[in-house]
Short mmCIF file of C-alpha atoms in Angstrom, two decimals:
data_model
loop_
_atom_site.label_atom_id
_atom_site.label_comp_id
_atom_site.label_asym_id
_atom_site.label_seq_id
_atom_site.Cartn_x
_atom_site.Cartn_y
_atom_site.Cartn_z
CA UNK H 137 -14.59 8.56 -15.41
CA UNK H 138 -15.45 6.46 -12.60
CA UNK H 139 -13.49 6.31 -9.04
CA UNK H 140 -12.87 2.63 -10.11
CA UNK H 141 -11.60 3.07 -13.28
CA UNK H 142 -9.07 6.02 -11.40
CA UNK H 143 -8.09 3.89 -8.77
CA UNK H 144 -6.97 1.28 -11.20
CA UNK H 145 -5.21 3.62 -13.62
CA UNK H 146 -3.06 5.37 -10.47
CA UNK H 147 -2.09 1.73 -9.47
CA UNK H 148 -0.93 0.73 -12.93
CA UNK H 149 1.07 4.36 -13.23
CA UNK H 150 2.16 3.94 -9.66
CA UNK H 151 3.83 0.50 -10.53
CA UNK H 152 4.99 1.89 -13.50
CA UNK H 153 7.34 4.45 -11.66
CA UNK H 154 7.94 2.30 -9.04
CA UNK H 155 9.59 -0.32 -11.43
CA UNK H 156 12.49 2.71 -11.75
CA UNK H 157 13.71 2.24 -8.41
CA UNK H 158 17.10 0.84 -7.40
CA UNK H 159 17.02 -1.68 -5.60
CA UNK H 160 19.06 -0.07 -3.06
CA UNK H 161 16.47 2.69 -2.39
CA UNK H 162 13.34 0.61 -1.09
CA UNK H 163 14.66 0.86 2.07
CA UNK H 164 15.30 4.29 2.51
CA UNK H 165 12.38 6.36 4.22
CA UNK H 166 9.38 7.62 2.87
CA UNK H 167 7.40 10.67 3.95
CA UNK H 168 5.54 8.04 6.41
CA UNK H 169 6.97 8.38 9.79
CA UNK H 170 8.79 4.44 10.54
CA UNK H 171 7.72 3.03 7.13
CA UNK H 172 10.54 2.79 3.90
CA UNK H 173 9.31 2.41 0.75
CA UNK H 174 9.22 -1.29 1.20
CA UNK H 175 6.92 -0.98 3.64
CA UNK H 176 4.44 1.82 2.09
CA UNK H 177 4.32 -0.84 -1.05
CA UNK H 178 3.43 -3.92 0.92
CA UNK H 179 0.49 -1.46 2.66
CA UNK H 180 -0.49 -0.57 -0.94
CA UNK H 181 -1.04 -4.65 -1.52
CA UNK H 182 -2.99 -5.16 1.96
CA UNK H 183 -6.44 -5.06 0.17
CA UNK H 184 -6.00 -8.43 -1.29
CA UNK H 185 -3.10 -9.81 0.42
CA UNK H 186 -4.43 -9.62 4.13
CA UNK H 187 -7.56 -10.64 5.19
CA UNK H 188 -10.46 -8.59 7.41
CA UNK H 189 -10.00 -11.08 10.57
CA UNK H 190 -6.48 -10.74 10.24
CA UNK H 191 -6.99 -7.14 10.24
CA UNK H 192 -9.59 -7.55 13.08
CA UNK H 193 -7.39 -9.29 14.78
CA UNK H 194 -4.51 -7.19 14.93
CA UNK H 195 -6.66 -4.33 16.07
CA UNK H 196 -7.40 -6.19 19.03
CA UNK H 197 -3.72 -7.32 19.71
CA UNK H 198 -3.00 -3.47 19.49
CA UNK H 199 -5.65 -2.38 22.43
CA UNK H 200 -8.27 -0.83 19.49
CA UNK H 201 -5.36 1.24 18.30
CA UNK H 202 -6.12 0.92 14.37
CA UNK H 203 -3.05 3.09 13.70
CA UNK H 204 -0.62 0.58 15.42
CA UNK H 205 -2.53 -2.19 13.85
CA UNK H 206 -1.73 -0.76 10.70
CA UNK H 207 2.01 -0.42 11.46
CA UNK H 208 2.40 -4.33 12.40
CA UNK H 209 0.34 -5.74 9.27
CA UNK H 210 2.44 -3.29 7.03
CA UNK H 211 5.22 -4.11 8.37
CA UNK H 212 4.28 -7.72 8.82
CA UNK H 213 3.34 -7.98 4.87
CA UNK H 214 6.60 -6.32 4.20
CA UNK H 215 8.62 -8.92 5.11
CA UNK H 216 6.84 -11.17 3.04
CA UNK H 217 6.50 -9.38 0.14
CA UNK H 218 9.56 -8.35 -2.30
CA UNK H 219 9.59 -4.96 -3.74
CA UNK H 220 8.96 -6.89 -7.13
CA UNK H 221 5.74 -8.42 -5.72
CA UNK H 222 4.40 -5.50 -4.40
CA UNK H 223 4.56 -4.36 -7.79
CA UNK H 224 3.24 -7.17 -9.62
CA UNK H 225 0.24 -6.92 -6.70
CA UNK H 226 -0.52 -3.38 -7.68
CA UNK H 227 -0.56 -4.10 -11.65
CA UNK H 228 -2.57 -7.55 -10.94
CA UNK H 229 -5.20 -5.94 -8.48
CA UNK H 230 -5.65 -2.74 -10.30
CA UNK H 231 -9.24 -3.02 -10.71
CA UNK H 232 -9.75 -4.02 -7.07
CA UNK H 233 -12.48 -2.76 -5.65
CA UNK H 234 -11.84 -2.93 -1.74
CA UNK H 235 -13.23 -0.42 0.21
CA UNK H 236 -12.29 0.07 3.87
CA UNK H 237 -15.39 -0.54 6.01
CA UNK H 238 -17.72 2.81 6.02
CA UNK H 239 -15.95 4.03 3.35
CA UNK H 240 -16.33 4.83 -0.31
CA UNK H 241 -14.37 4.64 -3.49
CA UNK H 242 -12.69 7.81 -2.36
CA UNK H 243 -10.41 5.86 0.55
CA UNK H 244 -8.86 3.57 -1.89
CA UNK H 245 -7.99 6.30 -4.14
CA UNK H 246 -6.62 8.94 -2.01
CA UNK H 247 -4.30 5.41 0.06
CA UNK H 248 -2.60 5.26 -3.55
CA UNK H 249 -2.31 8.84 -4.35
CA UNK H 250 -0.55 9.75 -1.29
CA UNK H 251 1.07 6.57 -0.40
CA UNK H 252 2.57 7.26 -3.87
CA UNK H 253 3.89 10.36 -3.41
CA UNK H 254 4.87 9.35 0.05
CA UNK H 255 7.32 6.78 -1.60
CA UNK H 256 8.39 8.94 -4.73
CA UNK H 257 8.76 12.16 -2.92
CA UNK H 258 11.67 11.27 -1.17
CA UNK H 259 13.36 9.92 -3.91
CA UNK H 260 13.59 13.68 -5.93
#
């Protein structure tokens, strides 16, 4: 099997469990320091939700700190984004194949993989 064709299957079993959720626990923390689950979902959906420049952008507004630049568009596409959306964003963009800059297949796979059990771990 292709890294593709796993990237796409752990975002349609990812939304899958995610659907489970109460609504009352997207808020609650995940295993990434500042971010709830909320927020970890909306930075799942920032490969075809937000833009390079805006990206680019941000990086600049945040002194070359890609880490804090990072934190504002998650947190930024968060507020736009229901819980529901970010769902429906990982199911409809499955097959997306965004790579980060310099990177392969691998960086895609490994965001959902742990961003996943970043959101679910807490929840056990």
């Amino acid at each position: 099997m292709d890294t593709f064709a796993l990237i796409a299957q752990e975002r349609r079993r990812l939304a899958d469990v995610l659907d489970t959720i109460a609504p009352d626990d997207w808020d609650g923390p995940s295993l990434c320091a500042g971010w709830s689950r909320r927020v970890v979902a909306a930075h799942l959906n920032a490969p075809w939700e937000v833009g390079l420049p805006t990206v680019i952008l941000q990086i600049a507004r945040s002194f070359g700190s890609i880490d804090k630049a990072f934190d504002t568009v998650a947190k930024d596409l968060a507020r736009r984004l229901t819980p529901e959306q970010s769902i429906a964003g990982l199911r409809a963009n499955a097959e997306h194949r965004f790579t980060p800059p310099g990177s392969g297949a691998e960086a895609p796979l490994t965001d959902v993989l742990v961003h996943g059990a970043d959101i679910l771990h807490p929840l056990e």
